[in-house]
Coordinates of C-alpha atoms and ligand atoms in Angstrom, one line a residue:
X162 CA 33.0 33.7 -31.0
X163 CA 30.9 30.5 -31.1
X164 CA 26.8 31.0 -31.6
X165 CA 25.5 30.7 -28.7
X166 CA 23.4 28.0 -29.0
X167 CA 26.1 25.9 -31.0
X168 CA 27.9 22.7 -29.8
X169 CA 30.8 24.5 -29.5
X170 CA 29.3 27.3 -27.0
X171 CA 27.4 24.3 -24.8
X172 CA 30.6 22.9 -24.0
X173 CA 32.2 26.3 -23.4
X174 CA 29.3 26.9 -20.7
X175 CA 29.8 23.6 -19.4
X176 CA 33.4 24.0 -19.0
X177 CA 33.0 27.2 -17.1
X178 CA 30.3 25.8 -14.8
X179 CA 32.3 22.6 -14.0
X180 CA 35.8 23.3 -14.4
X181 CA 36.8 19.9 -12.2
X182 CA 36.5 17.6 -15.2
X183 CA 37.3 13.5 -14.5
X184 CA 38.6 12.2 -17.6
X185 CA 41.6 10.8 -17.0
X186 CA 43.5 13.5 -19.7
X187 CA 42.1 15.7 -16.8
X188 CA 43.8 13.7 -13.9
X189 CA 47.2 14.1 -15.5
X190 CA 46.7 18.0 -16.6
X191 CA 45.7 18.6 -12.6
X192 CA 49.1 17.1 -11.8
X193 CA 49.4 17.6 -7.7
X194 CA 47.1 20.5 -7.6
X195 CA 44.3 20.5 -5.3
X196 CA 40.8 19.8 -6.5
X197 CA 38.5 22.6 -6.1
X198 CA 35.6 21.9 -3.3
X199 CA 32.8 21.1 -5.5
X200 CA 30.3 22.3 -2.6
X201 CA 29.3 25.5 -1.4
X202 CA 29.2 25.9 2.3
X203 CA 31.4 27.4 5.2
X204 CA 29.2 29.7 7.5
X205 CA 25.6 30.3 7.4
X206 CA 24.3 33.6 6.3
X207 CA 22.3 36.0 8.0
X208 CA 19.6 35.6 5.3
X209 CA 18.5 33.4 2.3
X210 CA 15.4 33.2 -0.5
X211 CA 15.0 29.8 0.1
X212 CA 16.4 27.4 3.2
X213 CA 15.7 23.4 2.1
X214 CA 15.4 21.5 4.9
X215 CA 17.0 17.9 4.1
X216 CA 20.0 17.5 1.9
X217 CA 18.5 14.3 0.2
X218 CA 17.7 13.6 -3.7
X219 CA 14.9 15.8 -3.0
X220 CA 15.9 18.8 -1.3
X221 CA 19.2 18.7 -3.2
X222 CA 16.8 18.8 -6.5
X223 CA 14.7 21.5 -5.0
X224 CA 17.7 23.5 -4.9
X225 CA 19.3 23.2 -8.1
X226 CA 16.0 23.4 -10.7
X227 CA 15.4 27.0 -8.3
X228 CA 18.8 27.8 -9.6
X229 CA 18.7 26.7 -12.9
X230 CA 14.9 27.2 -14.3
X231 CA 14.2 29.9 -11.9
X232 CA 17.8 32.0 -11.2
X233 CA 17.2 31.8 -7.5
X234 CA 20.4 31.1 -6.3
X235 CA 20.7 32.3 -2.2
X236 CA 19.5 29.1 -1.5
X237 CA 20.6 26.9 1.4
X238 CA 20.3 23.1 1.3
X239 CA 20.4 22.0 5.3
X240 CA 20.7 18.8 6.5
X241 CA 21.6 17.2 10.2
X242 CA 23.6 14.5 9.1
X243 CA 25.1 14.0 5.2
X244 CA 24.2 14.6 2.3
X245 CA 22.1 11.7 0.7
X246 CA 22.5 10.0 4.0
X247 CA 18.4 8.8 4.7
X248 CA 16.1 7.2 2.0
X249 CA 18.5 8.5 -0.5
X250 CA 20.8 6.4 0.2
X251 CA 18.9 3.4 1.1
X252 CA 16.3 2.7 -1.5
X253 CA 16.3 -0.2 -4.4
X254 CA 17.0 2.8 -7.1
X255 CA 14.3 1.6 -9.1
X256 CA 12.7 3.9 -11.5
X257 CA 9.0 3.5 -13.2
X258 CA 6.0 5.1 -14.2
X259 CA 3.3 2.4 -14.2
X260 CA 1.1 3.8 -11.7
X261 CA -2.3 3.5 -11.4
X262 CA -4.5 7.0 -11.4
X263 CA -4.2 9.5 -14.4
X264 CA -2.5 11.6 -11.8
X265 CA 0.0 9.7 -10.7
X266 CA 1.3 7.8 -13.7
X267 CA 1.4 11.9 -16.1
X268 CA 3.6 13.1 -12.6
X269 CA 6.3 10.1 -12.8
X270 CA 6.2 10.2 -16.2
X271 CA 7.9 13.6 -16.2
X272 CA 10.2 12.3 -13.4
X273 CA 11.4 9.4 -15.7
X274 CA 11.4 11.7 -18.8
X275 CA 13.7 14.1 -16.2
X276 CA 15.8 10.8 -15.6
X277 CA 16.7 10.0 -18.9
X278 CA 18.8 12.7 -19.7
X279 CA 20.0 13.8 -15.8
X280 CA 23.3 12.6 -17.0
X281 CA 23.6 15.1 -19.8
X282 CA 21.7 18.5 -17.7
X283 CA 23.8 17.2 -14.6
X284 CA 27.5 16.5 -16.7
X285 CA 27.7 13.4 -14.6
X286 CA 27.3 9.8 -15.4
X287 CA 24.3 8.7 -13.3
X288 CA 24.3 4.9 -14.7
X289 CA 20.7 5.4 -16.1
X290 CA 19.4 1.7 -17.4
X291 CA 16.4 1.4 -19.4
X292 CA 16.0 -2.1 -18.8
X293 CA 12.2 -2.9 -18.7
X294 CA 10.2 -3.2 -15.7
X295 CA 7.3 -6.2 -15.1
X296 CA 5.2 -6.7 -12.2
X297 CA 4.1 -10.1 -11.7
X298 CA 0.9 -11.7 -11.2
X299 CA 0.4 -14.8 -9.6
X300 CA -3.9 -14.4 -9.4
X301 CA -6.6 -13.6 -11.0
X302 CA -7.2 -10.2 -9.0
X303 CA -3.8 -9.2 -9.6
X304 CA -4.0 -9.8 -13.3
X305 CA -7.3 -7.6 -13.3
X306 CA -4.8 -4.4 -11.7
X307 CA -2.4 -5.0 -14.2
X308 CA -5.3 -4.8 -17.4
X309 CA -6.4 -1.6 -15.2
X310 CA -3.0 0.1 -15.1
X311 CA -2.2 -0.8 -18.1
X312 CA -5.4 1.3 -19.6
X313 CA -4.4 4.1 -17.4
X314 CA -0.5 4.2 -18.5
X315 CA -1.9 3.8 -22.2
X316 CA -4.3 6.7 -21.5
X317 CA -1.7 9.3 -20.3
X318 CA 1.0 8.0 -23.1
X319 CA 2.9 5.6 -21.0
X320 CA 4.6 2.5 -22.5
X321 CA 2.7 -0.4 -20.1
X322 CA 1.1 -3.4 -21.9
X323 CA 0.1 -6.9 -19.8
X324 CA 1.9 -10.0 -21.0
X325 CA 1.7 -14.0 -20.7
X326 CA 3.8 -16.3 -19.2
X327 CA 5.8 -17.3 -22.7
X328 CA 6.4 -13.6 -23.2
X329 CA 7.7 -13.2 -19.6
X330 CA 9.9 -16.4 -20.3
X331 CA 11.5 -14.9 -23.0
X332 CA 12.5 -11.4 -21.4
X333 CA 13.5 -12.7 -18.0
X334 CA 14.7 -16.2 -18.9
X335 CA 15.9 -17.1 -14.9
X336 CA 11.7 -17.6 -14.2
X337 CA 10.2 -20.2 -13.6
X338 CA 7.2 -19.5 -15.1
X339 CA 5.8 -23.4 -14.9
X340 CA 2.8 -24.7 -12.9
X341 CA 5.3 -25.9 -9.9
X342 CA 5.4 -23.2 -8.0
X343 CA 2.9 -22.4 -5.1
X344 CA 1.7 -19.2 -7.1
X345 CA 2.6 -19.9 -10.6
X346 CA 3.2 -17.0 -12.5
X347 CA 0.2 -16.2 -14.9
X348 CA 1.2 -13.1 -16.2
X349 CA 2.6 -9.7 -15.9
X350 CA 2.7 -5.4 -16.6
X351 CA 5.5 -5.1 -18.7
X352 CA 6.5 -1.4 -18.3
X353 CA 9.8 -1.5 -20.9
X354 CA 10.7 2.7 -19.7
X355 CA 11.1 1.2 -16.1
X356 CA 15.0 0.7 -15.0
X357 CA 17.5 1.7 -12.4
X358 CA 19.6 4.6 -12.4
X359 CA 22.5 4.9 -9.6
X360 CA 21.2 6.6 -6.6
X361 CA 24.4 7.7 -4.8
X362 CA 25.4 9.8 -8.4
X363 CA 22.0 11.1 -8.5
X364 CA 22.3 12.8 -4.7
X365 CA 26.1 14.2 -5.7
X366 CA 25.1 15.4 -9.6
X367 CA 21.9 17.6 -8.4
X368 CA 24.3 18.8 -5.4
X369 CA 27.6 20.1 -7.5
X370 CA 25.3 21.1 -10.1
X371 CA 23.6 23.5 -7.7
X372 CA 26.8 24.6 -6.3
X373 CA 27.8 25.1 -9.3
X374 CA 24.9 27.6 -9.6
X375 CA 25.5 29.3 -6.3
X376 CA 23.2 26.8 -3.6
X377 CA 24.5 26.3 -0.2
X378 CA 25.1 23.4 1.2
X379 CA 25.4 22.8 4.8
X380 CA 25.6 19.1 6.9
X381 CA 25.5 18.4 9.9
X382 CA 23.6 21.7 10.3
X383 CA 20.2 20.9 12.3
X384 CA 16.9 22.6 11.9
X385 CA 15.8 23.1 15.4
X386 CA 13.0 25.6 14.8
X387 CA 10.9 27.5 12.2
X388 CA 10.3 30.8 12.8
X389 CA 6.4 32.2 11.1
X390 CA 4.8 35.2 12.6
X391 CA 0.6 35.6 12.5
X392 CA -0.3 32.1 12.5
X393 CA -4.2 31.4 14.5
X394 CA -2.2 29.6 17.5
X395 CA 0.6 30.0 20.0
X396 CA 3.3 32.0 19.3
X397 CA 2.5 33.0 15.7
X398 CA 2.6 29.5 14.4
X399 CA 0.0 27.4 12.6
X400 CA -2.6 28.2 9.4
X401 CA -3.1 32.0 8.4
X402 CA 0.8 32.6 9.5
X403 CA 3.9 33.3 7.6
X404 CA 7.5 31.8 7.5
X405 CA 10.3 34.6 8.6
X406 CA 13.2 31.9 9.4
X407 CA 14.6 29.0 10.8
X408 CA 16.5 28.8 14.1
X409 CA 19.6 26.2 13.6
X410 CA 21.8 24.3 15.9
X411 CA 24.6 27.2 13.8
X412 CA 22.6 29.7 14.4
X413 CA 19.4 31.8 13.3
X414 CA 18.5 32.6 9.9
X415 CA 15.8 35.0 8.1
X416 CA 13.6 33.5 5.1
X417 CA 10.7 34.3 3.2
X418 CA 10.7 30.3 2.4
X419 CA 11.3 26.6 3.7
X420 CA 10.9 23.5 2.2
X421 CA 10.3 20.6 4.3
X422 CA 12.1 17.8 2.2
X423 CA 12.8 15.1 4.8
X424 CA 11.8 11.5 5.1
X425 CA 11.3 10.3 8.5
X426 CA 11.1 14.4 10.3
X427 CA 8.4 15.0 8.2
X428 CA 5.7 15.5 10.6
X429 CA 8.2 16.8 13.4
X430 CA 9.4 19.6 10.8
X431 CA 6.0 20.7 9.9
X432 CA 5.0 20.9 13.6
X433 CA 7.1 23.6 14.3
X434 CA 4.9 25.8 12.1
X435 CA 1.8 24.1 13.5
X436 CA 0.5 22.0 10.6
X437 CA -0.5 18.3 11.5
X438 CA 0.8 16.1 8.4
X439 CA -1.5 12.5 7.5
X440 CA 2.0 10.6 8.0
X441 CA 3.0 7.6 9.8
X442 CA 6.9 6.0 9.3
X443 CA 7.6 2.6 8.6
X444 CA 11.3 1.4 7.5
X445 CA 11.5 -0.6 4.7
X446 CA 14.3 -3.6 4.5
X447 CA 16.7 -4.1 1.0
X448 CA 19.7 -6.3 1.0
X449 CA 22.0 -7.1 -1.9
X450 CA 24.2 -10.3 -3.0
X451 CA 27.6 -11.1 -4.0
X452 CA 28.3 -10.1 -7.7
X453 CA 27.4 -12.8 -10.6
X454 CA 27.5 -12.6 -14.1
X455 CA 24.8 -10.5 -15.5
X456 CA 21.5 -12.7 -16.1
X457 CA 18.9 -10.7 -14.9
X458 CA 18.1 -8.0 -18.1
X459 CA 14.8 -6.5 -16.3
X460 CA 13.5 -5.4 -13.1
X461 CA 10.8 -7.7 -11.4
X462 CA 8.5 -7.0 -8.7
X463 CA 6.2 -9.9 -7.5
X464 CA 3.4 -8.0 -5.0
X465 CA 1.9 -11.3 -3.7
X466 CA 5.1 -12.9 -3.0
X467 CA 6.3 -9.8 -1.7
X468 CA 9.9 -8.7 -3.4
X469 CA 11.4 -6.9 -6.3
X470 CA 14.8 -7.4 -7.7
X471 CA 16.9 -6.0 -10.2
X472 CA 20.7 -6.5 -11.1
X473 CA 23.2 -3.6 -11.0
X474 CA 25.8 -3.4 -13.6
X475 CA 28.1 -4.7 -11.4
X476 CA 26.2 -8.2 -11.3
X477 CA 24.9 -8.0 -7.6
X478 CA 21.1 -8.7 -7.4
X479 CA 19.5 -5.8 -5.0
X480 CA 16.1 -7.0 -3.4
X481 CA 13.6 -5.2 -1.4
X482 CA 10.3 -6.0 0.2
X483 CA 7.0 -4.7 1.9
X484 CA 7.6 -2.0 4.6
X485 CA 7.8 -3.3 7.7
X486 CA 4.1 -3.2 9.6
X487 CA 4.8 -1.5 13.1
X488 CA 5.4 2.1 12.5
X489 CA 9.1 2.8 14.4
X490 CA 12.3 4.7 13.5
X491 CA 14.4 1.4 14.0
X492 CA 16.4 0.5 11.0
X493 CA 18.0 -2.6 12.4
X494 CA 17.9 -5.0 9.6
X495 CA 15.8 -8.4 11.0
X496 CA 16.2 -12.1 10.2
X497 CA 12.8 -12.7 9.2
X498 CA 13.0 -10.0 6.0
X499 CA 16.2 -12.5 5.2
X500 CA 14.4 -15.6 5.6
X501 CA 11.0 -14.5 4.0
X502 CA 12.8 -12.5 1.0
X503 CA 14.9 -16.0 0.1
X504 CA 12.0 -18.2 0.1
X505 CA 10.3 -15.9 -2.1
X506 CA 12.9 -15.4 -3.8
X507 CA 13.1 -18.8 -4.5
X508 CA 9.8 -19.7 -5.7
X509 CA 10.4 -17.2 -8.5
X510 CA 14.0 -17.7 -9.3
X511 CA 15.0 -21.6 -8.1
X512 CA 18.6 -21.4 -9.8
X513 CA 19.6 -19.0 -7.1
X514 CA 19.6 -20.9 -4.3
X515 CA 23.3 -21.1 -3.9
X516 CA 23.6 -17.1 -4.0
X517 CA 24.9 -15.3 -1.1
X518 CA 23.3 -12.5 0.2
X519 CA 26.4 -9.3 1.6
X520 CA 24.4 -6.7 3.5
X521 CA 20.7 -5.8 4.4
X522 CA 19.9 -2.4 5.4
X523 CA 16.7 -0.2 5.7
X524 CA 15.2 3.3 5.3
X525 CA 12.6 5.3 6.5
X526 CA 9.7 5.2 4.8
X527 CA 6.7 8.3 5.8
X528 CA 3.0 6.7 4.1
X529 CA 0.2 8.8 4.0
X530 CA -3.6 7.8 3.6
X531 CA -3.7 7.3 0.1
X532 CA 0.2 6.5 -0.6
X533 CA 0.3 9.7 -2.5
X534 CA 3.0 12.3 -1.6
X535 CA 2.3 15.7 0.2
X536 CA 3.7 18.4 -2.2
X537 CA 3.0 22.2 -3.0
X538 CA 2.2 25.0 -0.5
X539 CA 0.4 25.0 2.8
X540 CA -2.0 26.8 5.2
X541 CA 1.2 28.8 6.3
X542 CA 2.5 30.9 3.9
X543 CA 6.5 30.4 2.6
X544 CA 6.4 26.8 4.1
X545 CA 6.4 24.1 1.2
X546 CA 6.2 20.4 1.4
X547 CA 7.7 17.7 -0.7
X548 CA 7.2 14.8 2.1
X549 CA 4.8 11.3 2.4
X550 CA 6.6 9.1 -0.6
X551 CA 6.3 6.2 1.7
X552 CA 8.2 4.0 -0.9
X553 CA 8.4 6.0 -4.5
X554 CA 10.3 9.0 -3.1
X555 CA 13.6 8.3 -5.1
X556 CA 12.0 8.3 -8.6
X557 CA 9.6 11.1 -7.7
X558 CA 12.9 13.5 -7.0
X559 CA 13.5 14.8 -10.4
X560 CA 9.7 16.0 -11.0
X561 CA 9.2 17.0 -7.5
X562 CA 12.0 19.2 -7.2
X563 CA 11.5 20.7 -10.8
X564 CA 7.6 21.8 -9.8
X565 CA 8.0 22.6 -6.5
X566 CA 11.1 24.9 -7.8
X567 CA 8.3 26.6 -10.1
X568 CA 5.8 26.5 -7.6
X569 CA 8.1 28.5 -5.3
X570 CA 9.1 31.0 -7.7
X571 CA 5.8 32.2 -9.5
X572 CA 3.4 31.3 -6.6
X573 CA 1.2 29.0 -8.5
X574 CA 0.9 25.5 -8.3
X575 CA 1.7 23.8 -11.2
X576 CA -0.7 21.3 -13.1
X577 CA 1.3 18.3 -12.0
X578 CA 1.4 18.9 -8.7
X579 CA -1.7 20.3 -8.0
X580 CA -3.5 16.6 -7.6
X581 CA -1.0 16.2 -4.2
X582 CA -1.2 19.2 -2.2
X583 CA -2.2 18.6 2.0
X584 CA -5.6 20.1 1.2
X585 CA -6.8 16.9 0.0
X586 CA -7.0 15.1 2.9
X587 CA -9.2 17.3 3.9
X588 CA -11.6 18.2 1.0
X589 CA -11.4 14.0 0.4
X590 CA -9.6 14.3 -2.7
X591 CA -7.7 11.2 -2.5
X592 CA -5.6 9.6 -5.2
X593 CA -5.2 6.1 -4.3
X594 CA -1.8 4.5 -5.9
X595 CA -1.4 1.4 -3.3
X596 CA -2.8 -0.5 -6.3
X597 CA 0.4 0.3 -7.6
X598 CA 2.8 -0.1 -4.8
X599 CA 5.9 -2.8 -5.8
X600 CA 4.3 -4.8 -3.4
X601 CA 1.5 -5.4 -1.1
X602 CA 1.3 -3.6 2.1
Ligands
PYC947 O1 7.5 1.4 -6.1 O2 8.9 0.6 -7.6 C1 8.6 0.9 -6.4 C2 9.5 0.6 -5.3 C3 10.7 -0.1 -5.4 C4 11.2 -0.1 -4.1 C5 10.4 0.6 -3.3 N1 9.3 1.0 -4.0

């Protein structure tokens, strides 16, 4: 027998957890036989450890780092629509760690570091691209953020250095980096461990890997209640109580644990065991192009004008902007995002004016105070957050799940997490990072 530890054994484990492989030597072996479902679901059970709440990047994360750092497997991921159906599905897929507190910039670290070998912890190719990442600045104040993230990011260990025009010129050769524009380009944070990884394979990798482990999945399965017992005000809920279950539109179920992972229901979920969350949802607009031959190597972000953009492998250019400024739940995609993103566009990149944009879309976006998540335990005991990204929740997923599972499972808070529990809103322990938003809010 191979030792365990050896190349051999790895791939002997791995065959065993994921014995649907994809190579095409694979597809002919199968022959007509049906693939095995790579999700675990069927009915609900009477009881679980854990119930998730939101089958996104997050919660599906959540899940799977419980099962594989912490062997808790009776897990159920819930969701009320699809898996990977709300921000997961709808955001830029840009990933970064240029933030701008101590804090902030260590926690995405350890998402990015998390991100860069997914493909080989998850056995599935998430199209990670380490292609460089530079935030524009078109003033003197902006230049002034980028010298003070830059210290920060160099401070914790991350790769972040600010760079001139001539330097910018080189990496991203499509700018136009003269004096002609309105807001000529006078510098930049050139973060080179930023990139884009593909979203859609992130949200189905972290899902058959937990399955693969034993987590439930279960879709269109809505969480209409959660149950706690002791809590100060009606009916057992609120601070000083304790989970016992969730009441679903399936059916009841008994836990000792929920985690709120939704985007959106946030505030609605946590109400039903009587905690207020600092949250207000925007959406946030993205829209993508018709294919073109690759030409854009890095990911730019331009706060003052507004837009970031990055190319996917298949050559279209994916764009986002601001969130929009009326809080709502309406996702209808508007002319003036189109109209505003071109001309901005535009002024950075003039050679694309005869591009064509495909589709728009938008997500929900939950901000909070400081525009620093809500993570870790809470007031009522057994109910977890990992809610309030406003607009970093997709690169935050790989960290967040991976500290909450540890939180959960030993009863401590880890160190990373620790800065962005709810309790600072209230003891005033901010940590700003709207400095380091893509763009200006
Ligand atoms: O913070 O990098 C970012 C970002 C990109 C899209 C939305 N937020």
């Amino acid at each position: 027998m191979a030792p365990s530890g050896s190349g051999v054994a790895q791939a002997a484990r791995r065959r065993a957890r994921y014995p649907a492989r994809y190579s095409a030597l694979a597809l002919l072996r199968r022959g007509k036989r049906p693939w095995p479902p790579i999700l675990r679901g069927g009915e609900l059970a009477s009881s679980y450890d854990a119930v998730v709440v939101g089958g996104g990047v997050h919660g599906l994360a959540t899940a799977y780092y419980l099962a594989s750092n912490w062997g808790i497997t009776n897990v159920a991921v819930l969701d009320k629509g699809y898996l990977g159906g709300g921000g997961s599905g709808r955001n830029t897929a840009i990933v970064r760690s240029n933030y701008l507190t101590p804090e902030g910039v260590a926690f995405y670290d350890r998402s990015l570091r998390l991100y860069e070998r997914l493909a080989l912890d998850l056995n599935l190719n998430v199209m990670f691209s380490r292609r460089g990442h530079l935030t524009l600045a078109h003033s003197d104040g902006a230049l002034r953020t980028m010298r003070w993230r830059a210290e920060v990011n160099k401070q914790v260990g991350v790769d972040s250095e600010v760079i001139g025009p001539g330097e910018i010129k080189r990496l991203v050769p499509a700018l136009d980096v003269s004096e002609a524009p309105r807001y000529p380009i006078l510098g930049a944070l050139h973060h080179p461990p930023g990139g884009i990884i593909r979203h859609d394979a992130v949200v189905w990798g972290y899902a058959r890997a937990a399955a693969a482990l034993g987590v439930e999945t279960h879709q269109s399965t809505e969480v209409l209640d959660v149950a706690t017992s002791g809590g100060d005000g009606p009916d057992g809920k609120g601070p000083g109580g304790r989970v016992t279950g969730v009441r679903t539109s399936r059916g009841d179920v008994s836990t000792p644990v929920v985690v709120n992972c939704t985007a959106g229901w946030a505030s609605l979920i946590a109400a039903m065991v009587g905690l207020r969350l600092p949250i207000s949802t925007h959406p946030l607009q993205a829209a993508v192009t018709e294919p073109v031959k690759l030409f854009l190597p890095a990911v730019v972000v331009s706060g003052s004008l507004h837009v970031y953009v990055s190319q996917t492998d298949r050559g279209e250019l994916v764009f986002g902007a601001a969130v929009d400024p009326l809080a709502t739940y309406d996702t209808a995609g508007s002319l003036s995002f189109a109209e505003d993103l071109a001309g901005h566009v535009l002024q950075l990149m003039p050679g694309l004016g005869r591009m064509r944009l495909l589709r728009q879309w938008s997500g929900l976006c939950d901000m909070t105070p400081d525009y620093s998540p809500i993570i870790g335990p809470t007031p009522v005991d057994g109910f977890h957050c990992d809610v309030g990204w406003g607009t970093y929740g997709f690169k935050a997923a790989p960290v967040a799940g991976e500290q909450l599972a540890a939180c959960i499972a030993t009863g401590e808070v880890p160190e990373l997490i620790a800065p962005f529990t709810l309790d600072r809103f209230a003891a005033g322990r901010l940590v700003g990072e709207k400095g380091a938003a893509a763009v200006g809010h």
